[in-house]
PDB file of C-alpha atoms in Angstrom:
ATOM      1  CA  GLY A   1      24.536 177.825 -16.399  1.00 80.00           C
ATOM      2  CA  GLU A   2      22.066 180.384 -15.174  1.00 88.00           C
ATOM      3  CA  ASN A   3      18.900 179.163 -13.419  1.00 92.00           C
ATOM      4  CA  VAL A   4      15.872 181.443 -13.142  1.00 96.00           C
ATOM      5  CA  GLU A   5      13.020 180.609 -10.777  1.00 96.00           C
ATOM      6  CA  GLN A   6       9.673 182.414 -11.049  1.00 97.00           C
ATOM      7  CA  HIS A   7       6.747 182.612  -8.625  1.00 97.00           C
ATOM      8  CA  PRO A   8       3.835 182.316  -8.516  1.00 97.00           C
ATOM      9  CA  SER A   9       2.896 180.127 -11.457  1.00 95.00           C
ATOM     10  CA  THR A  10      -0.660 181.511 -11.420  1.00 97.00           C
ATOM     11  CA  LEU A  11      -2.023 184.761 -10.048  1.00 98.00           C
ATOM     12  CA  SER A  12      -5.602 186.021  -9.972  1.00 98.00           C
ATOM     13  CA  VAL A  13      -6.437 189.579  -9.003  1.00 97.00           C
ATOM     14  CA  GLN A  14      -9.421 191.878  -9.118  1.00 97.00           C
ATOM     15  CA  GLU A  15      -9.380 194.723 -11.591  1.00 97.00           C
ATOM     16  CA  GLY A  16      -7.706 197.739  -9.998  1.00 97.00           C
ATOM     17  CA  ASP A  17      -5.595 195.695  -7.596  1.00 97.00           C
ATOM     18  CA  SER A  18      -1.836 195.327  -7.838  1.00 97.00           C
ATOM     19  CA  ALA A  19       0.026 192.221  -9.030  1.00 98.00           C
ATOM     20  CA  VAL A  20       3.558 191.212  -8.095  1.00 98.00           C
ATOM     21  CA  ILE A  21       5.637 188.494  -9.753  1.00 98.00           C
ATOM     22  CA  LYS A  22       8.991 187.487  -8.318  1.00 98.00           C
ATOM     23  CA  CYS A  23      12.061 185.879  -9.862  1.00 98.00           C
ATOM     24  CA  THR A  24      15.407 184.727  -8.551  1.00 98.00           C
ATOM     25  CA  TYR A  25      18.562 183.978 -10.501  1.00 97.00           C
ATOM     26  CA  SER A  26      21.646 181.985  -9.678  1.00 96.00           C
ATOM     27  CA  ASP A  27      24.531 183.550 -11.608  1.00 93.00           C
ATOM     28  CA  SER A  28      25.825 186.755 -10.032  1.00 93.00           C
ATOM     29  CA  ALA A  29      27.295 187.719 -13.426  1.00 91.00           C
ATOM     30  CA  SER A  30      23.825 188.241 -14.912  1.00 92.00           C
ATOM     31  CA  ASN A  31      23.398 191.898 -15.780  1.00 90.00           C
ATOM     32  CA  TYR A  32      20.290 192.226 -17.930  1.00 90.00           C
ATOM     33  CA  PHE A  33      16.760 191.314 -16.807  1.00 94.00           C
ATOM     34  CA  PRO A  34      13.864 191.657 -19.239  1.00 94.00           C
ATOM     35  CA  TRP A  35      10.206 190.864 -18.645  1.00 97.00           C
ATOM     36  CA  TYR A  36       8.046 189.523 -21.440  1.00 96.00           C
ATOM     37  CA  LYS A  37       4.264 189.341 -21.795  1.00 97.00           C
ATOM     38  CA  GLN A  38       2.762 186.555 -23.877  1.00 95.00           C
ATOM     39  CA  GLU A  39      -0.851 186.706 -24.979  1.00 95.00           C
ATOM     40  CA  LEU A  40      -2.656 183.636 -26.204  1.00 91.00           C
ATOM     41  CA  GLY A  41      -1.428 182.493 -29.610  1.00 87.00           C
ATOM     42  CA  LYS A  42       1.281 185.134 -29.826  1.00 90.00           C
ATOM     43  CA  GLY A  43       4.995 185.317 -29.231  1.00 92.00           C
ATOM     44  CA  PRO A  44       6.346 186.983 -26.085  1.00 94.00           C
ATOM     45  CA  GLN A  45       6.670 190.766 -26.171  1.00 95.00           C
ATOM     46  CA  LEU A  46       9.104 192.821 -24.115  1.00 94.00           C
ATOM     47  CA  ILE A  47       7.293 195.074 -21.635  1.00 96.00           C
ATOM     48  CA  ILE A  48      10.128 196.342 -19.457  1.00 95.00           C
ATOM     49  CA  ASP A  49      13.741 195.545 -18.682  1.00 93.00           C
ATOM     50  CA  ILE A  50      16.385 196.533 -16.177  1.00 92.00           C
ATOM     51  CA  ARG A  51      20.151 196.463 -16.130  1.00 89.00           C
ATOM     52  CA  SER A  52      22.243 195.591 -13.127  1.00 85.00           C
ATOM     53  CA  ASN A  53      23.420 199.152 -12.574  1.00 84.00           C
ATOM     54  CA  VAL A  54      19.860 200.230 -11.759  1.00 83.00           C
ATOM     55  CA  GLY A  55      17.732 199.246  -8.764  1.00 90.00           C
ATOM     56  CA  GLU A  56      14.306 200.216 -10.053  1.00 94.00           C
ATOM     57  CA  LYS A  57      12.649 201.203 -13.302  1.00 93.00           C
ATOM     58  CA  LYS A  58       9.132 202.403 -13.920  1.00 95.00           C
ATOM     59  CA  ASP A  59       6.969 202.749 -17.006  1.00 94.00           C
ATOM     60  CA  GLN A  60       3.428 203.963 -16.317  1.00 95.00           C
ATOM     61  CA  ARG A  61       1.639 201.153 -14.465  1.00 97.00           C
ATOM     62  CA  ILE A  62       4.520 198.685 -14.510  1.00 98.00           C
ATOM     63  CA  ALA A  63       7.735 198.722 -12.543  1.00 97.00           C
ATOM     64  CA  VAL A  64      10.627 196.377 -12.006  1.00 97.00           C
ATOM     65  CA  THR A  65      12.927 196.200  -9.005  1.00 96.00           C
ATOM     66  CA  LEU A  66      16.289 194.473  -8.771  1.00 96.00           C
ATOM     67  CA  ASN A  67      18.171 193.342  -5.681  1.00 95.00           C
ATOM     68  CA  LYS A  68      21.619 192.225  -6.820  1.00 93.00           C
ATOM     69  CA  THR A  69      22.725 191.151  -3.379  1.00 93.00           C
ATOM     70  CA  ALA A  70      19.802 188.779  -2.957  1.00 94.00           C
ATOM     71  CA  LYS A  71      19.758 187.950  -6.685  1.00 95.00           C
ATOM     72  CA  HIS A  72      16.095 188.574  -7.159  1.00 95.00           C
ATOM     73  CA  PHE A  73      13.963 190.885  -9.244  1.00 97.00           C
ATOM     74  CA  SER A  74      10.249 191.587  -9.319  1.00 98.00           C
ATOM     75  CA  LEU A  75       7.577 192.904 -11.652  1.00 98.00           C
ATOM     76  CA  HIS A  76       4.907 195.163 -10.197  1.00 98.00           C
ATOM     77  CA  ILE A  77       1.710 196.003 -12.069  1.00 98.00           C
ATOM     78  CA  THR A  78      -0.565 198.588 -10.466  1.00 97.00           C
ATOM     79  CA  GLU A  79      -4.211 199.347 -11.253  1.00 97.00           C
ATOM     80  CA  THR A  80      -4.547 196.105 -13.147  1.00 98.00           C
ATOM     81  CA  GLN A  81      -6.936 195.874 -16.079  1.00 97.00           C
ATOM     82  CA  PRO A  82      -8.487 192.833 -17.789  1.00 96.00           C
ATOM     83  CA  GLU A  83      -6.184 193.378 -20.776  1.00 96.00           C
ATOM     84  CA  ASP A  84      -3.221 192.719 -18.469  1.00 97.00           C
ATOM     85  CA  SER A  85      -4.317 189.075 -18.396  1.00 97.00           C
ATOM     86  CA  ALA A  86      -1.526 187.054 -20.029  1.00 97.00           C
ATOM     87  CA  VAL A  87       1.499 184.888 -19.223  1.00 96.00           C
ATOM     88  CA  TYR A  88       4.456 186.883 -17.934  1.00 97.00           C
ATOM     89  CA  PHE A  89       8.033 185.624 -18.172  1.00 96.00           C
ATOM     90  CA  CYS A  90      11.100 186.923 -16.451  1.00 97.00           C
ATOM     91  CA  ALA A  91      14.535 186.317 -17.921  1.00 95.00           C
ATOM     92  CA  ALA A  92      18.195 186.905 -17.209  1.00 94.00           C
ATOM     93  CA  SER A  93      21.199 187.352 -19.441  1.00 90.00           C
ATOM     94  CA  ILE A  94      24.905 188.050 -19.218  1.00 85.00           C
ATOM     95  CA  LEU A  95      25.791 190.641 -21.816  1.00 78.00           C
ATOM     96  CA  PRO A  96      27.823 190.478 -23.864  1.00 73.00           C
ATOM     97  CA  SER A  97      29.552 187.226 -22.911  1.00 67.00           C
ATOM     98  CA  THR A  98      26.592 184.906 -23.451  1.00 64.00           C
ATOM     99  CA  LEU A  99      25.783 186.625 -26.731  1.00 65.00           C
ATOM    100  CA  GLY A 100      22.331 187.666 -25.661  1.00 74.00           C
ATOM    101  CA  ARG A 101      21.083 184.222 -24.724  1.00 84.00           C
ATOM    102  CA  LEU A 102      18.108 184.636 -22.401  1.00 89.00           C
ATOM    103  CA  TYR A 103      17.422 182.275 -19.507  1.00 92.00           C
ATOM    104  CA  PHE A 104      13.690 182.299 -18.829  1.00 94.00           C
ATOM    105  CA  GLY A 105      11.578 181.529 -15.809  1.00 95.00           C
ATOM    106  CA  ARG A 106       8.623 179.185 -16.236  1.00 94.00           C
ATOM    107  CA  GLY A 107       6.068 181.952 -16.482  1.00 95.00           C
ATOM    108  CA  THR A 108       3.164 183.331 -14.451  1.00 96.00           C
ATOM    109  CA  GLN A 109      -0.396 183.145 -15.716  1.00 96.00           C
ATOM    110  CA  LEU A 110      -1.991 186.411 -14.600  1.00 98.00           C
ATOM    111  CA  THR A 111      -5.778 186.675 -14.669  1.00 98.00           C
ATOM    112  CA  VAL A 112      -7.433 189.994 -13.947  1.00 97.00           C
ATOM    113  CA  TRP A 113     -11.138 189.698 -13.110  1.00 95.00           C
ATOM    114  CA  PRO A 114     -13.422 192.623 -14.009  1.00 91.00           C
TER     115      PRO A 114
ATOM    116  CA  GLY B   1       7.402 197.659 -40.010  1.00 59.00           C
ATOM    117  CA  ALA B   2       7.093 193.897 -40.409  1.00 82.00           C
ATOM    118  CA  GLY B   3       7.880 191.802 -37.375  1.00 92.00           C
ATOM    119  CA  VAL B   4       9.364 188.334 -37.113  1.00 96.00           C
ATOM    120  CA  SER B   5       7.370 185.815 -39.084  1.00 96.00           C
ATOM    121  CA  GLN B   6       7.343 182.038 -38.768  1.00 97.00           C
ATOM    122  CA  SER B   7       5.892 179.280 -40.884  1.00 96.00           C
ATOM    123  CA  PRO B   8       3.993 177.110 -40.697  1.00 97.00           C
ATOM    124  CA  SER B   9       1.906 178.289 -37.737  1.00 96.00           C
ATOM    125  CA  ASN B  10       0.901 174.714 -36.998  1.00 97.00           C
ATOM    126  CA  LYS B  11       2.507 171.434 -37.975  1.00 97.00           C
ATOM    127  CA  VAL B  12       1.221 167.957 -37.250  1.00 98.00           C
ATOM    128  CA  THR B  13       3.524 165.101 -38.117  1.00 97.00           C
ATOM    129  CA  GLU B  14       3.955 161.437 -37.431  1.00 97.00           C
ATOM    130  CA  LYS B  15       6.643 160.063 -35.185  1.00 97.00           C
ATOM    131  CA  GLY B  16       9.809 159.372 -37.162  1.00 97.00           C
ATOM    132  CA  LYS B  17       9.206 161.977 -39.862  1.00 97.00           C
ATOM    133  CA  ASP B  18      11.456 165.000 -40.450  1.00 98.00           C
ATOM    134  CA  VAL B  19      10.124 168.563 -40.145  1.00 98.00           C
ATOM    135  CA  GLU B  20      11.408 171.984 -41.169  1.00 98.00           C
ATOM    136  CA  LEU B  21      10.384 175.180 -39.436  1.00 98.00           C
ATOM    137  CA  ARG B  22      11.087 178.564 -40.978  1.00 97.00           C
ATOM    138  CA  CYS B  23      11.842 181.953 -39.468  1.00 97.00           C
ATOM    139  CA  ASP B  24      12.031 185.334 -41.228  1.00 96.00           C
ATOM    140  CA  PRO B  25      13.665 187.840 -38.861  1.00 94.00           C
ATOM    141  CA  ILE B  26      13.194 191.589 -38.853  1.00 93.00           C
ATOM    142  CA  SER B  27      15.175 193.135 -41.670  1.00 90.00           C
ATOM    143  CA  GLY B  28      18.553 194.376 -40.470  1.00 87.00           C
ATOM    144  CA  HIS B  29      18.620 192.298 -37.315  1.00 89.00           C
ATOM    145  CA  THR B  30      21.930 190.489 -37.118  1.00 87.00           C
ATOM    146  CA  ALA B  31      21.100 188.123 -34.267  1.00 89.00           C
ATOM    147  CA  LEU B  32      18.604 185.280 -34.508  1.00 93.00           C
ATOM    148  CA  TYR B  33      17.523 182.869 -31.768  1.00 94.00           C
ATOM    149  CA  TRP B  34      15.442 179.721 -31.603  1.00 96.00           C
ATOM    150  CA  TYR B  35      13.614 178.753 -28.410  1.00 96.00           C
ATOM    151  CA  ARG B  36      11.317 175.884 -27.526  1.00 96.00           C
ATOM    152  CA  GLN B  37       8.268 176.302 -25.294  1.00 94.00           C
ATOM    153  CA  SER B  38       6.823 173.076 -23.948  1.00 90.00           C
ATOM    154  CA  LEU B  39       3.461 172.973 -22.204  1.00 82.00           C
ATOM    155  CA  GLY B  40       3.673 174.715 -18.848  1.00 73.00           C
ATOM    156  CA  GLN B  41       7.382 175.396 -19.262  1.00 77.00           C
ATOM    157  CA  GLY B  42       9.429 178.482 -19.830  1.00 82.00           C
ATOM    158  CA  LEU B  43      11.289 179.179 -23.012  1.00 91.00           C
ATOM    159  CA  GLU B  44      14.239 176.877 -23.554  1.00 92.00           C
ATOM    160  CA  PHE B  45      17.140 178.239 -25.612  1.00 92.00           C
ATOM    161  CA  LEU B  46      18.077 176.097 -28.611  1.00 95.00           C
ATOM    162  CA  ILE B  47      20.492 177.931 -30.905  1.00 93.00           C
ATOM    163  CA  TYR B  48      21.801 181.413 -31.695  1.00 90.00           C
ATOM    164  CA  PHE B  49      23.161 183.023 -34.880  1.00 90.00           C
ATOM    165  CA  GLN B  50      25.083 186.305 -34.979  1.00 85.00           C
ATOM    166  CA  GLY B  51      26.151 187.666 -38.338  1.00 80.00           C
ATOM    167  CA  ASN B  52      28.729 185.443 -39.992  1.00 78.00           C
ATOM    168  CA  SER B  53      30.012 183.959 -36.726  1.00 81.00           C
ATOM    169  CA  ALA B  54      29.727 180.275 -35.930  1.00 83.00           C
ATOM    170  CA  PRO B  55      26.346 179.612 -34.297  1.00 87.00           C
ATOM    171  CA  ASP B  56      25.981 178.799 -30.606  1.00 87.00           C
ATOM    172  CA  LYS B  57      24.390 175.345 -30.711  1.00 89.00           C
ATOM    173  CA  SER B  58      24.759 174.633 -27.008  1.00 88.00           C
ATOM    174  CA  GLY B  59      21.011 174.450 -26.394  1.00 90.00           C
ATOM    175  CA  LEU B  60      20.138 171.833 -29.018  1.00 93.00           C
ATOM    176  CA  PRO B  61      18.726 168.833 -27.117  1.00 93.00           C
ATOM    177  CA  SER B  62      20.022 166.130 -29.458  1.00 94.00           C
ATOM    178  CA  ASP B  63      21.761 165.600 -32.784  1.00 95.00           C
ATOM    179  CA  ARG B  64      18.328 165.214 -34.387  1.00 97.00           C
ATOM    180  CA  PHE B  65      18.048 168.993 -34.178  1.00 97.00           C
ATOM    181  CA  SER B  66      19.899 171.302 -36.543  1.00 96.00           C
ATOM    182  CA  ALA B  67      19.487 174.822 -37.852  1.00 95.00           C
ATOM    183  CA  GLU B  68      20.932 177.011 -40.520  1.00 94.00           C
ATOM    184  CA  ARG B  69      20.711 180.629 -41.465  1.00 93.00           C
ATOM    185  CA  THR B  70      21.124 181.460 -45.128  1.00 84.00           C
ATOM    186  CA  GLY B  71      22.487 184.807 -46.257  1.00 80.00           C
ATOM    187  CA  GLY B  72      22.317 186.189 -42.760  1.00 76.00           C
ATOM    188  CA  SER B  73      18.533 186.361 -42.924  1.00 89.00           C
ATOM    189  CA  VAL B  74      16.060 183.465 -43.093  1.00 94.00           C
ATOM    190  CA  SER B  75      16.624 180.544 -40.737  1.00 96.00           C
ATOM    191  CA  THR B  76      15.386 176.960 -40.849  1.00 97.00           C
ATOM    192  CA  LEU B  77      15.187 174.651 -37.838  1.00 97.00           C
ATOM    193  CA  THR B  78      15.152 170.983 -38.826  1.00 97.00           C
ATOM    194  CA  ILE B  79      14.116 168.132 -36.569  1.00 97.00           C
ATOM    195  CA  GLN B  80      14.894 164.670 -37.899  1.00 98.00           C
ATOM    196  CA  ARG B  81      13.118 161.493 -36.866  1.00 97.00           C
ATOM    197  CA  THR B  82      10.654 163.407 -34.699  1.00 97.00           C
ATOM    198  CA  GLN B  83       9.644 162.019 -31.316  1.00 97.00           C
ATOM    199  CA  GLN B  84       6.525 162.755 -29.270  1.00 95.00           C
ATOM    200  CA  GLU B  85       8.606 164.694 -26.739  1.00 94.00           C
ATOM    201  CA  ASP B  86       9.480 167.140 -29.535  1.00 96.00           C
ATOM    202  CA  SER B  87       5.892 168.418 -29.423  1.00 96.00           C
ATOM    203  CA  ALA B  88       6.094 172.063 -28.399  1.00 96.00           C
ATOM    204  CA  VAL B  89       5.849 175.608 -29.684  1.00 96.00           C
ATOM    205  CA  TYR B  90       9.057 176.639 -31.436  1.00 97.00           C
ATOM    206  CA  LEU B  91       9.728 180.358 -31.201  1.00 97.00           C
ATOM    207  CA  CYS B  92      12.146 182.428 -33.209  1.00 96.00           C
ATOM    208  CA  ALA B  93      13.453 185.834 -32.130  1.00 95.00           C
ATOM    209  CA  SER B  94      15.725 188.427 -33.675  1.00 93.00           C
ATOM    210  CA  SER B  95      17.595 191.413 -32.310  1.00 90.00           C
ATOM    211  CA  LEU B  96      20.153 194.056 -33.104  1.00 84.00           C
ATOM    212  CA  ALA B  97      23.626 193.834 -31.600  1.00 68.00           C
ATOM    213  CA  PHE B  98      24.023 194.596 -27.899  1.00 60.00           C
ATOM    214  CA  ALA B  99      24.060 198.376 -27.973  1.00 56.00           C
ATOM    215  CA  GLY B 100      24.762 199.658 -24.492  1.00 57.00           C
ATOM    216  CA  GLY B 101      24.261 196.319 -22.812  1.00 59.00           C
ATOM    217  CA  TYR B 102      20.716 196.069 -24.045  1.00 66.00           C
ATOM    218  CA  ASN B 103      19.264 193.265 -26.098  1.00 72.00           C
ATOM    219  CA  GLU B 104      15.565 193.436 -26.943  1.00 84.00           C
ATOM    220  CA  GLN B 105      14.599 190.238 -28.667  1.00 90.00           C
ATOM    221  CA  PHE B 106      11.546 190.435 -30.908  1.00 93.00           C
ATOM    222  CA  PHE B 107       9.653 187.159 -31.063  1.00 95.00           C
ATOM    223  CA  GLY B 108       7.631 185.637 -33.835  1.00 96.00           C
ATOM    224  CA  PRO B 109       4.244 183.996 -33.180  1.00 95.00           C
ATOM    225  CA  GLY B 110       5.789 180.527 -33.109  1.00 96.00           C
ATOM    226  CA  THR B 111       5.178 177.191 -34.804  1.00 97.00           C
ATOM    227  CA  ARG B 112       3.121 174.708 -32.836  1.00 96.00           C
ATOM    228  CA  LEU B 113       4.522 171.243 -33.558  1.00 97.00           C
ATOM    229  CA  THR B 114       2.515 168.157 -32.699  1.00 97.00           C
ATOM    230  CA  VAL B 115       4.108 164.747 -33.119  1.00 97.00           C
ATOM    231  CA  LEU B 116       1.588 161.912 -33.156  1.00 96.00           C
TER     232      LEU B 116
END
């Protein structure tokens, strides 16, 4: 099955700096890559996603890039704010054949210091 | 509207006891997923329901784990003869069908299970 690796496991940045989280996947058939943000005591929430026919997607301060050849994708957060502090998970899926099952990375604990 | 809800939010049980965890998905969502989140780990897929189709149980770690979904809505995850390694947060998610190759899963807040 699909294997998703995520790095780093922890990341500390100063408010206003950028943060980058990287993930790799093993199955070249994966075609859907969402990123989830999980705040303490809550379930994960989708913040951005990308499909394999797109190389980059941006939404205000967050962006995701995908390199299908290298099988890796990254989350970029610019102008970080303390409220960005949370655990971020990347995931991969093969739609529709795996029926939406998501394969998650182990998560990155992002801390933004004021 | 209302999101995915789960109950109880916390459950403490003794080793060997059975537990039931409940998930109420978003109304109209046909797909329902259960995941397990162990300390410091990512989310591990357990089981998937889609409409009236047979569930995908490929992620269940042992035959002590089972789940059902009644009337295409509420789902219950049952763990029999709980073990300490079952301690984790159990998350439920629901989604619409895969319109345009897109599948946003909406997660509930989870049930934290502690097996003593």
